[in-house]
């Protein structure tokens, strides 16, 4: 099997399954949502076709059974119930298991008969008979799977799945259920039933037959030997506005057709169009292009008042050809793929591909190059080259500092090139949080069902982008936080009612940009954290003394939930307690040069806030001096830089007061163990309170510079106060400070009593 095709199959199947899960959740919460059911059918049909075309009949059989059950729901024969949706979700999970088995072993030995039997029994209105009838239905499912598995070579039976461009052979079971027709024409027909059935208004739905008629017309108009060589084919119904000189207007229309648009047929023929021998419009057949780009192009031609584009690529398979990778076919497009109206705006289809550009194809459309798939290893290699280029740029500038005229022009050019390359590569690595966020609605739904809770899960900011490396690492921490929000945060319905709350709790996952960082928040309106209970637990575990923990602010006490094994729950369950997995959250986030914090109000809910850098490796730092040594402080943490003026002490700790806020002072000379004599006064670098409310005292500051940060390895890994190293222009290695773990006093700013009084007094010494 072609490795590239195999990997594309795995990737696209995973994406389709994720979106299928989310559409199923939408349907469960709103059974009347026609758009959701249409999308479900489209994606289930895509999965069935893809697995069948690749020869993996097991998953195709399960997808077919899911289609049949949902078809009964769609036609109003069955209601949407939690039990039926559980069966559907279990079927989807089985498809996931099959996919993972295929990915690891190249094939699957999973037996789907039990799940298929349960789904088909439920489709017949009696889920309780699934166990009794499993064998019978399993046999039927296998038969159906054979039909869907790509073994049928009759070209007349090929139906193009407009969602992924694959040829999906239609079995007898498909025709009986009517599910394939429902999927292929769901968008054009507005979600109606099989051809010939009433849509409720007494009029028969003729959309499927109309499209079939256009496919037949295509095979009659375009020579078969030509037709079989194309990768995609579209019928364009063009309405023309002409004056008294019809032939002149028609000529201007034809002259305006771009040379790179492969028009392979017309009705009436071109000669008759040029003579003006047509009524209100003409029909064109265009090969190897993108439907949205095609509609936009034709709409801009002379005299065109309207156009409708219909995919008739099935004519290609009927002529013995194969379909190529057409635009919009990679991840489940919207209904505009079947029928693209003039000026249509298909969000998913736009900019996600293009024609294959094969032997008979024209030039690739602009839409295709807007989104490309890049091999991860190649991307990482390119990123390493950029890091080397940045380091070389720093060295070059250092080398010519003594002679400003020598090589300045060359350096400026290098600066421009390397900066542009750096920005481009960093942007290439940015991936929307949607890739991770889309997996969580199903997680929250299953947890809520398991614990008999009602949860309204809301997501915002999924379009915010993060570096691929960070995105890969943040998935598990977010999962832990969400599990605890549902399990430990949201109360059971009866408790919420007693507390005067709605039965249904709210869990919200949101993200937003703040400068060079992304803030991800998970909030719930549950019971909140009991700060007194946390204090008691911390003392009982020996983590702090009663006196020490009593002096801490509530925000500082909340940090104990991130201690390994810490939980205020007495009963241990699979997901009990804020402490389960919370240490993983903190460790992972800090390893990504981020921070995590929590705020809570007892009885009202909690919010976990994770702050992450947008990208990794290349960062801008401020160089500070301590004795004869230099250190780098990431610019993103710095709030203000100033000369040392007044330093006060509270309870033996040195502090700096700024705008009625107290910042504990960390003398870098002491924190880093440097004993060289220093100047009488130095510079104060104040850190942003949201990262860590402290101020750093150094001997001086020199400059800002972009550097390539290399994480500490081996025995140095995990060293407190250091996040990595960077090589600068003179070849020296500069340590980069880790603000979060730098040794020094901490306070809650304006939360501790004596510090509040100090701030109010403008900074009073002991």
XYZ file of C-alpha atoms in Angstrom:
766
model
C 0.000 0.000 0.000
C 1.235 3.485 -0.851
C 2.633 4.939 2.390
C 1.528 8.491 1.575
C -2.023 7.328 0.863
C -2.009 5.224 4.023
C -0.952 8.153 6.228
C -3.510 10.438 4.585
C -6.183 7.833 5.309
C -5.212 7.639 8.993
C -5.075 11.425 9.422
C -8.340 12.133 7.624
C -10.132 9.345 9.474
C -9.031 10.769 12.840
C -10.246 14.231 11.845
C -13.590 12.875 10.629
C -14.096 10.896 13.847
C -13.398 13.964 16.001
C -15.905 16.069 14.066
C -18.420 13.191 14.055
C -18.227 13.025 17.852
C -18.902 16.747 18.161
C -21.840 16.665 15.743
C -23.310 13.735 17.675
C -23.028 15.780 20.876
C -24.862 18.638 19.160
C -27.613 16.264 18.057
C -27.922 14.810 21.553
C -28.412 18.260 23.062
C -30.737 19.401 20.262
C -32.474 16.526 18.407
C -34.114 19.006 16.037
C -30.781 20.304 14.713
C -31.010 19.379 11.032
C -27.543 20.741 10.285
C -26.037 18.417 12.881
C -27.746 15.310 11.522
C -26.724 16.213 7.966
C -23.123 16.584 9.084
C -23.294 13.288 10.975
C -24.518 11.448 7.892
C -21.899 13.076 5.733
C -19.045 12.124 8.054
C -20.324 8.598 8.759
C -20.669 8.087 5.026
C -17.150 9.408 4.489
C -15.737 7.003 7.077
C -17.623 4.087 5.549
C -16.374 4.963 2.075
C -12.775 5.549 3.164
C -12.497 2.325 5.169
C -14.234 0.389 2.416
C -12.013 1.810 -0.306
C -8.930 0.867 1.727
C -10.246 -2.688 2.195
C -10.947 -2.415 5.951
C -14.499 -3.754 6.016
C -14.760 -4.014 9.818
C -14.986 -0.264 10.415
C -17.077 0.224 7.254
C -19.624 -2.246 8.650
C -19.839 -0.394 11.971
C -20.207 2.974 10.203
C -22.978 1.484 8.069
C -24.832 0.279 11.182
C -24.498 3.729 12.753
C -25.935 5.234 9.568
C -28.930 2.902 9.695
C -29.749 3.751 13.313
C -29.413 7.475 12.693
C -31.514 7.145 9.551
C -34.387 5.838 11.691
C -33.933 8.836 13.999
C -33.749 11.225 11.065
C -36.982 9.935 9.570
C -38.800 10.321 12.896
C -39.212 6.593 13.526
C -37.084 6.744 16.685
C -36.393 9.443 19.273
C -32.977 10.660 20.366
C -32.387 9.121 23.792
C -29.253 8.909 25.947
C -29.316 5.121 25.616
C -29.399 5.187 21.814
C -26.701 7.842 21.729
C -24.579 5.677 24.045
C -24.805 2.904 21.448
C -23.783 5.301 18.684
C -20.835 6.620 20.687
C -19.759 3.056 21.473
C -19.847 2.356 17.747
C -17.668 5.394 17.072
C -15.253 4.264 19.793
C -15.051 0.863 18.111
C -14.139 2.587 14.836
C -11.393 4.437 16.734
C -10.108 1.130 18.124
C -10.105 -0.367 14.637
C -8.236 2.657 13.273
C -5.583 2.427 15.993
C -5.252 -1.318 15.362
C -4.737 -0.626 11.653
C -2.228 2.127 12.396
C -0.153 -0.134 14.659
C -0.453 -3.452 12.816
C -1.459 -2.607 9.259
C -4.673 -4.586 9.725
C -7.300 -5.336 12.371
C -8.587 -8.466 14.078
C -11.361 -6.700 16.025
C -14.751 -8.425 15.756
C -17.525 -5.825 15.298
C -20.466 -8.252 15.344
C -21.615 -7.498 18.901
C -21.595 -3.712 18.410
C -23.187 -4.002 14.965
C -25.866 -6.299 16.364
C -26.688 -3.823 19.131
C -26.864 -0.916 16.683
C -29.121 -2.779 14.258
C -31.369 -3.992 17.079
C -31.677 -0.398 18.266
C -32.482 0.696 14.711
C -35.389 -1.767 14.786
C -36.650 -0.052 17.933
C -35.591 -2.672 20.461
C -32.110 -2.213 21.866
C -32.843 -4.931 24.410
C -32.785 -7.608 21.718
C -29.243 -6.848 20.698
C -27.746 -9.781 22.577
C -30.324 -12.256 21.230
C -30.133 -11.099 17.641
C -26.414 -10.297 17.578
C -25.447 -13.339 15.510
C -28.113 -12.747 12.908
C -27.345 -9.064 12.584
C -23.627 -9.666 12.701
C -23.986 -11.901 9.648
C -26.045 -9.259 7.893
C -23.432 -6.663 8.808
C -20.659 -8.743 7.327
C -22.625 -9.042 4.118
C -23.157 -5.320 4.077
C -19.482 -4.802 4.792
C -18.569 -6.892 1.789
C -20.657 -4.625 -0.339
C -19.071 -1.525 1.118
C -15.557 -2.818 1.074
C -14.568 -1.732 -2.362
C -14.876 -5.175 -3.930
C -17.619 -4.151 -6.359
C -15.984 -3.289 -9.668
C -19.153 -2.254 -11.458
C -18.464 1.372 -12.406
C -22.195 2.065 -12.510
C -22.403 1.450 -8.753
C -19.775 4.044 -7.817
C -21.134 6.993 -5.910
C -18.677 9.795 -5.243
C -18.597 10.823 -1.622
C -18.473 14.578 -1.969
C -16.963 14.888 1.481
C -13.720 13.125 0.711
C -13.588 12.451 -2.977
C -13.351 8.684 -2.559
C -15.380 6.277 -4.674
C -17.823 4.454 -2.427
C -19.400 1.347 -3.958
C -23.086 1.112 -3.077
C -24.250 -2.252 -1.812
C -27.756 -3.661 -1.879
C -28.000 -2.924 1.836
C -27.141 0.711 1.119
C -29.924 0.947 -1.403
C -32.408 -0.647 0.982
C -31.544 1.758 3.774
C -31.354 4.744 1.478
C -28.492 6.088 3.567
C -26.077 6.707 0.691
C -28.631 8.754 -1.213
C -29.354 10.645 1.970
C -25.701 11.520 2.400
C -24.856 12.337 -1.199
C -27.813 14.680 -1.545
C -28.397 15.843 2.016
C -27.123 19.327 1.312
C -28.844 19.879 -2.017
C -32.131 18.427 -0.763
C -32.099 20.206 2.555
C -32.101 16.980 4.549
C -34.986 15.182 2.839
C -35.527 11.449 2.553
C -35.011 9.057 -0.353
C -35.868 10.034 -3.928
C -39.556 9.924 -4.529
C -40.491 10.259 -0.869
C -42.475 13.223 0.298
C -40.665 15.960 2.173
C -43.761 16.702 4.186
C -45.087 19.309 1.812
C -46.604 16.848 -0.654
C -43.927 17.467 -3.274
C -41.384 14.836 -4.235
C -37.700 15.629 -3.736
C -36.110 15.633 -7.194
C -32.579 16.739 -6.213
C -30.956 13.276 -6.429
C -32.486 12.510 -9.836
C -31.529 15.967 -11.113
C -27.886 15.416 -10.190
C -27.951 11.933 -11.661
C -29.302 13.427 -14.866
C -26.381 15.884 -14.987
C -23.930 12.990 -14.549
C -25.563 11.209 -17.476
C -25.376 14.399 -19.537
C -21.663 14.689 -18.756
C -20.973 11.174 -20.069
C -22.901 12.032 -23.248
C -21.198 15.406 -23.779
C -17.551 14.675 -22.984
C -15.780 11.898 -24.942
C -15.174 8.843 -22.765
C -11.468 8.654 -23.575
C -11.055 12.250 -22.396
C -13.363 11.888 -19.427
C -11.407 8.999 -17.908
C -8.243 11.118 -17.774
C -9.614 13.895 -15.575
C -9.378 14.101 -11.777
C -12.565 16.077 -11.151
C -15.513 17.331 -13.210
C -18.080 20.062 -12.576
C -21.248 21.099 -14.362
C -21.744 24.875 -14.474
C -25.228 26.214 -15.216
C -24.646 29.802 -16.392
C -27.351 32.445 -16.686
C -26.409 35.164 -19.213
C -27.791 38.650 -19.686
C -27.544 39.599 -23.382
C -28.656 42.584 -25.428
C -29.839 42.871 -29.023
C -26.467 41.625 -30.315
C -26.575 38.253 -28.603
C -23.631 36.778 -30.515
C -21.402 39.705 -29.508
C -22.228 39.263 -25.815
C -21.691 35.513 -26.134
C -18.325 36.105 -27.795
C -17.245 38.443 -25.004
C -18.315 35.829 -22.458
C -16.242 33.086 -24.138
C -13.229 35.353 -24.617
C -13.230 36.079 -20.886
C -12.888 32.429 -19.909
C -9.335 32.077 -18.452
C -6.906 29.932 -20.427
C -6.093 27.846 -17.349
C -9.749 26.869 -16.915
C -10.172 23.441 -18.521
C -13.583 23.684 -20.234
C -14.105 20.205 -21.753
C -17.656 20.525 -23.038
C -20.595 22.872 -23.502
C -24.353 22.813 -24.131
C -25.084 24.049 -26.703
C -21.723 23.490 -28.486
C -19.261 26.385 -28.580
C -20.030 27.163 -32.232
C -23.718 27.675 -31.452
C -22.897 29.767 -28.375
C -20.742 32.076 -30.516
C -23.659 32.471 -32.930
C -26.002 33.362 -30.068
C -28.067 30.182 -30.521
C -29.129 29.682 -26.896
C -31.999 30.753 -24.674
C -31.346 32.307 -21.245
C -28.023 30.643 -20.537
C -25.487 27.944 -21.330
C -24.011 24.894 -19.631
C -20.308 24.210 -19.248
C -18.370 21.156 -18.117
C -15.094 22.097 -16.397
C -12.424 19.606 -15.324
C -9.718 19.624 -12.666
C -10.538 22.712 -10.645
C -12.039 23.763 -7.322
C -15.793 24.288 -7.050
C -15.628 27.509 -5.019
C -12.894 29.049 -7.191
C -14.835 27.967 -10.284
C -18.061 29.644 -9.133
C -16.181 32.858 -8.360
C -14.379 32.827 -11.721
C -17.491 32.214 -13.829
C -19.517 34.750 -11.865
C -17.003 37.444 -12.866
C -17.273 36.806 -16.609
C -19.045 39.087 -19.089
C -22.833 38.998 -18.899
C -23.104 36.363 -16.133
C -25.975 37.062 -13.744
C -25.958 33.766 -11.887
C -24.217 30.394 -11.910
C -24.623 27.087 -10.149
C -21.816 24.548 -9.866
C -22.548 20.851 -9.354
C -19.962 18.116 -8.842
C -20.488 15.423 -11.500
C -17.164 13.633 -10.994
C -18.984 10.308 -10.821
C -18.990 10.481 -14.631
C -15.203 10.012 -14.468
C -15.428 6.730 -12.545
C -18.155 5.519 -14.888
C -15.757 6.090 -17.768
C -13.172 3.939 -16.001
C -11.106 6.806 -14.573
C -10.017 7.560 -11.018
C -10.639 10.655 -8.952
C -7.715 12.813 -7.833
C -7.210 14.863 -4.659
C -9.772 17.561 -5.219
C -10.056 20.762 -3.240
C -11.978 20.547 -0.036
C -11.917 16.751 0.103
C -9.451 16.298 2.932
C -11.403 16.953 6.087
C -15.114 16.979 5.551
C -16.479 19.908 3.618
C -19.714 21.750 3.929
C -22.736 21.313 1.739
C -21.337 23.771 -0.769
C -19.165 20.967 -2.154
C -22.191 19.308 -3.739
C -23.796 22.478 -5.017
C -21.681 25.645 -4.936
C -23.836 28.694 -5.501
C -22.363 31.809 -7.001
C -20.417 33.716 -4.383
C -20.704 30.749 -2.031
C -18.508 30.860 1.048
C -17.706 27.395 2.261
C -15.505 27.998 5.261
C -14.068 24.532 5.381
C -13.693 24.133 1.645
C -11.996 27.439 0.967
C -8.256 27.257 0.925
C -7.909 23.577 1.737
C -6.623 22.112 -1.465
C -7.054 22.167 -5.200
C -6.875 20.123 -8.363
C -4.334 17.424 -8.628
C -2.579 18.967 -11.583
C -2.213 15.594 -13.289
C -1.459 14.888 -16.919
C -4.663 16.434 -18.172
C -5.024 18.966 -15.389
C -4.574 22.700 -15.564
C -2.477 24.805 -13.217
C -3.152 24.481 -9.519
C -5.605 27.003 -8.187
C -4.636 29.646 -5.654
C -6.890 28.000 -3.076
C -4.721 24.894 -2.975
C -1.475 26.502 -1.886
C -3.069 28.306 1.033
C -3.070 25.107 3.047
C -0.477 22.374 2.611
C 0.543 19.327 4.591
C 4.147 19.433 5.710
C 6.085 16.430 6.952
C 6.825 17.016 10.630
C 10.448 15.878 10.317
C 11.037 18.329 7.476
C 9.430 21.114 9.471
C 11.631 20.370 12.476
C 14.731 20.313 10.260
C 13.774 23.668 8.787
C 13.278 24.995 12.288
C 16.768 23.861 13.306
C 18.231 25.640 10.288
C 16.503 28.831 11.320
C 17.971 28.483 14.802
C 21.445 28.187 13.283
C 20.787 31.191 11.064
C 19.720 33.291 14.045
C 22.860 32.289 15.948
C 25.043 33.173 12.935
C 23.324 36.537 12.671
C 24.139 37.275 16.309
C 27.787 36.284 15.817
C 28.110 38.440 12.705
C 26.748 41.503 14.417
C 29.081 40.960 17.354
C 32.046 40.654 14.969
C 31.471 43.980 13.221
C 30.460 46.072 16.216
C 33.928 47.644 16.220
C 33.609 48.802 12.599
C 30.125 50.039 11.778
C 30.841 50.460 8.080
C 32.219 46.972 7.498
C 29.539 44.628 6.209
C 26.638 46.780 7.442
C 24.720 46.398 4.205
C 25.247 42.657 4.179
C 24.218 42.423 7.809
C 21.044 44.409 7.206
C 20.156 42.064 4.372
C 20.865 39.049 6.562
C 18.737 40.579 9.288
C 15.828 40.991 6.909
C 16.104 37.526 5.393
C 16.566 35.700 8.665
C 13.764 37.628 10.351
C 11.353 36.861 7.529
C 12.398 33.223 7.465
C 12.089 33.012 11.211
C 8.593 34.512 11.219
C 7.469 32.277 8.371
C 8.718 29.114 10.034
C 7.269 30.052 13.390
C 3.923 30.745 11.736
C 4.101 27.377 9.971
C 4.449 25.683 13.323
C 1.412 27.446 14.767
C -1.676 25.251 14.954
C -5.145 26.303 16.188
C -6.156 25.062 19.622
C -9.189 23.616 17.868
C -7.044 20.549 17.097
C -6.979 19.796 20.834
C -10.190 21.463 22.004
C -12.351 19.428 19.602
C -11.508 16.252 21.504
C -12.882 17.459 24.828
C -16.682 17.771 24.309
C -16.960 14.001 24.077
C -14.764 13.583 27.179
C -16.961 15.917 29.232
C -20.141 14.273 27.958
C -18.993 10.773 28.917
C -17.839 11.866 32.381
C -21.131 13.635 33.043
C -23.104 10.541 31.957
C -20.921 8.314 34.121
C -21.535 10.433 37.205
C -25.205 11.271 36.517
C -24.449 14.964 36.263
C -25.788 17.547 33.843
C -23.050 19.670 32.287
C -23.191 22.444 29.714
C -19.739 22.459 28.142
C -18.740 25.663 26.391
C -15.662 26.369 24.293
C -14.254 29.741 23.248
C -11.051 30.831 21.556
C -10.365 27.587 19.717
C -8.911 29.603 16.818
C -6.028 30.853 18.996
C -2.777 29.330 17.739
C 0.096 27.680 19.581
C 3.366 26.132 18.526
C 2.962 22.487 17.524
C 5.325 21.281 20.262
C 3.344 23.064 22.962
C 0.043 21.896 21.521
C 1.173 18.277 21.643
C 2.168 18.566 25.291
C -0.810 20.526 26.601
C -3.505 17.990 25.693
C -3.059 15.738 28.738
C -2.884 18.579 31.302
C -6.091 20.060 29.920
C -7.731 16.650 30.089
C -6.814 16.356 33.782
C -8.209 19.791 34.578
C -11.465 19.120 32.711
C -11.933 15.727 34.364
C -11.590 17.344 37.753
C -13.927 20.203 36.830
C -16.657 17.668 36.066
C -15.897 15.186 38.846
C -14.875 17.418 41.722
C -16.204 20.811 40.654
C -19.745 20.295 39.367
C -22.154 19.046 42.027
C -24.863 16.397 41.448
C -28.181 17.897 40.202
C -29.960 17.456 43.533
C -27.191 19.277 45.416
C -27.240 22.137 42.924
C -31.005 22.522 43.300
C -30.677 22.578 47.088
C -28.034 25.296 46.746
C -30.333 27.373 44.543
C -28.441 26.609 41.342
C -29.728 25.241 38.030
C -29.550 21.448 37.695
C -27.149 21.807 34.816
C -23.658 22.966 35.665
C -21.400 24.931 33.345
C -17.824 24.061 32.440
C -16.105 26.512 30.128
C -12.841 26.042 28.245
C -11.511 29.290 26.801
C -8.322 30.769 25.383
C -7.061 34.262 24.556
C -3.804 35.990 23.626
C -1.915 38.273 25.990
C 1.170 39.719 24.318
C 3.498 36.788 23.556
C 1.548 34.324 25.669
C -1.679 32.358 25.400
C -3.907 32.030 28.449
C -6.108 28.931 28.633
C -8.786 28.876 31.321
C -10.991 26.056 32.582
C -13.774 27.367 34.791
C -16.773 25.758 36.427
C -19.715 27.028 38.446
C -19.492 24.158 40.919
C -18.792 23.978 44.615
C -15.414 25.680 44.490
C -12.329 24.949 46.589
C -12.595 24.927 50.395
C -9.478 26.841 51.426
C -9.809 25.800 55.080
C -10.078 22.153 54.077
C -6.936 22.521 51.946
C -5.083 24.043 54.895
C -6.105 21.141 57.138
C -5.077 18.580 54.554
C -1.703 20.253 53.967
C -0.966 20.204 57.703
C -2.116 16.580 58.112
C 0.154 15.519 55.229
C 3.094 17.322 56.810
C 3.445 19.735 53.901
C 3.316 22.818 56.116
C 2.954 23.811 59.747
C -0.252 25.340 61.064
C 1.488 28.671 61.639
C 3.097 28.786 58.210
C -0.015 27.894 56.234
C -2.173 30.290 58.255
C 0.050 33.158 57.110
C -0.481 32.304 53.432
C -3.041 34.014 51.243
C -5.898 31.995 49.762
C -4.227 32.097 46.333
C -1.049 30.608 47.786
C -3.012 27.897 49.601
C -4.733 26.890 46.359
C -1.310 26.028 44.935
C -1.237 22.982 47.214
C -3.723 21.227 44.913
C -0.799 20.826 42.509
C 1.225 18.848 45.053
C 1.628 15.169 44.036
C -1.141 13.031 45.517
C -2.856 15.966 47.227
C -6.649 15.699 47.388
C -9.359 16.895 49.723
C -11.617 13.986 48.717
C -11.846 11.177 51.240
C -13.366 8.761 48.725
C -11.017 7.641 45.963
C -12.567 7.086 42.522
C -11.213 6.927 38.974
C -11.289 10.705 38.703
C -11.600 11.832 42.308
C -10.054 14.919 43.751
C -8.285 17.954 42.401
C -4.984 16.283 43.263
C -5.327 13.454 40.747
C -3.169 14.514 37.852
C -2.775 18.100 39.022
C 0.932 17.617 39.665
C 1.198 16.463 36.033
C -0.469 19.694 34.967
C 1.988 21.864 36.869
C 5.064 19.868 35.839
C 4.133 19.807 32.159
C 3.175 23.465 31.974
C 6.331 24.646 33.720
C 8.442 22.439 31.462
C 6.940 24.404 28.566
C 8.087 27.653 30.208
C 4.535 28.382 31.308
C 2.701 28.825 34.582
C -0.524 27.608 36.145
C -2.672 29.150 38.848
C -6.115 28.710 40.336
C -8.738 31.018 41.806
C -11.890 29.876 43.530
C -14.912 31.002 45.506
C -16.511 28.444 47.801
C -19.976 27.574 46.529
C -19.547 29.452 43.255
C -16.844 27.640 41.310
C -13.184 27.569 40.332
C -10.989 28.741 37.488
C -7.717 27.101 36.489
C -5.549 29.434 34.435
C -2.688 28.102 32.302
C -0.306 30.616 30.737
C 1.876 29.373 27.879
C 4.320 30.928 25.422
C 3.043 31.064 21.845
C 6.251 29.501 20.535
C 9.360 27.867 21.876
C 13.129 27.865 21.289
C 13.636 31.401 19.869
C 12.782 34.070 22.431
C 13.747 37.657 23.199
C 15.679 38.139 26.434
C 17.095 40.989 28.492
C 20.742 40.487 29.389
C 21.485 41.344 33.029
C 24.867 41.335 34.749
C 25.719 39.904 38.142
C 29.354 40.388 38.950
C 31.372 39.355 35.901
C 28.640 37.096 34.539
C 25.649 37.614 32.255
C 22.197 36.043 32.495
C 19.135 36.234 30.291
C 15.655 37.160 31.551
C 12.801 36.440 29.092
C 11.263 39.741 28.035
C 7.731 38.315 28.216
C 7.975 38.197 32.027
C 9.247 41.748 32.533
C 6.909 44.540 33.542
C 9.347 47.395 34.203
C 13.074 48.135 34.567
C 14.446 50.882 36.800
C 17.314 51.916 39.042
C 17.420 50.669 42.599
C 15.926 53.315 44.869
C 14.213 52.293 48.080
C 14.181 48.756 49.497
C 12.075 47.985 52.582
C 11.857 44.924 54.793
C 8.864 43.090 56.209
C 9.320 40.126 58.542
C 12.939 39.988 57.452
C 12.133 39.907 53.730
C 13.256 42.706 51.442
C 10.478 44.236 49.327
C 9.907 46.949 46.742
C 6.640 48.889 46.646
C 5.152 49.951 43.322
C 1.656 51.394 42.759
C 0.407 50.165 46.144
C 1.649 46.653 45.397
C 4.439 44.918 47.253
C 7.085 42.987 45.309
C 9.418 40.743 47.316
C 13.010 41.379 46.261
C 15.224 38.602 44.926
C 18.899 39.531 44.925
C 20.262 37.559 41.972
C 23.730 37.615 43.556
C 22.395 35.586 46.498
C 19.917 33.456 44.542
C 22.598 32.364 42.063
C 25.371 31.928 44.632
C 27.699 34.580 43.154
C 30.098 36.044 45.710
C 31.918 38.645 43.600
C 31.822 42.160 45.054
C 29.069 44.238 43.485
C 28.272 47.937 43.022
C 26.629 49.983 45.747
C 23.424 50.314 43.724
C 22.016 48.215 40.942
C 19.002 47.818 38.663
C 15.533 46.559 39.578
C 13.740 44.291 37.075
C 10.110 44.018 38.125
C 8.276 40.858 36.991
C 4.645 40.962 35.866
C 2.387 40.055 38.830
C 0.418 37.509 36.809
C 3.611 35.511 36.279
C 5.257 35.978 39.682
C 4.987 39.022 41.890
C 8.666 39.615 42.597
C 11.420 42.069 41.668
C 14.954 41.077 40.677
C 18.002 43.056 41.806
C 20.992 42.812 39.453
C 24.180 44.821 38.966
C 23.124 46.183 35.597
C 21.321 45.543 32.308
C 22.983 45.567 28.894
C 20.755 44.850 25.900
C 17.825 42.924 24.467
C 18.435 40.145 21.962
C 16.706 37.204 20.326
C 18.389 33.956 21.288
C 17.985 30.258 20.645
C 17.277 28.557 23.973
C 18.545 25.021 24.501
C 16.892 23.191 27.432
C 19.147 21.817 30.141
C 19.943 18.138 29.692
C 21.200 15.290 31.857
C 22.107 16.062 35.496
C 21.347 19.752 34.963
C 17.785 19.044 33.858
C 15.307 20.455 36.345
C 17.786 22.880 37.940
C 15.825 25.449 39.893
C 16.141 28.988 38.626
C 17.396 28.029 35.141
C 15.331 27.110 32.075
C 18.164 26.607 29.577
C 21.147 28.191 27.883
C 21.845 30.304 24.809
C 24.991 30.873 22.728
C 25.618 34.548 21.945
C 27.784 36.265 19.349
C 31.129 35.969 21.125
C 30.618 32.241 21.598
C 29.848 32.461 25.323
C 27.055 30.380 26.821
C 24.509 32.470 28.702
C 22.171 30.861 31.272
C 18.490 31.793 30.876
C 16.685 32.378 34.167
C 13.492 30.507 35.041
C 11.414 33.092 36.855
C 8.999 30.542 38.280
C 11.606 28.467 40.157
C 14.150 31.167 41.014
C 14.932 30.945 44.723
C 13.555 33.826 46.758
C 10.663 35.020 48.938
C 7.091 35.138 47.655
C 3.973 36.970 48.785
C 0.449 37.310 47.610
C 1.119 40.955 46.818
C -1.704 42.860 48.479
C -3.237 39.893 50.259
C -1.052 39.475 53.344
C -1.957 41.827 56.167
C 1.407 43.400 56.963
C 2.216 43.831 53.276
C -1.110 45.574 52.687
C -0.322 47.974 55.497
C 3.133 48.569 54.064
C 1.671 49.362 50.643
C -0.830 51.742 52.200
C 1.986 53.549 54.004
C 3.938 53.861 50.790
C 6.635 51.476 51.994
C 7.524 51.503 55.676
C 10.624 49.736 56.930
C 10.621 47.469 59.972
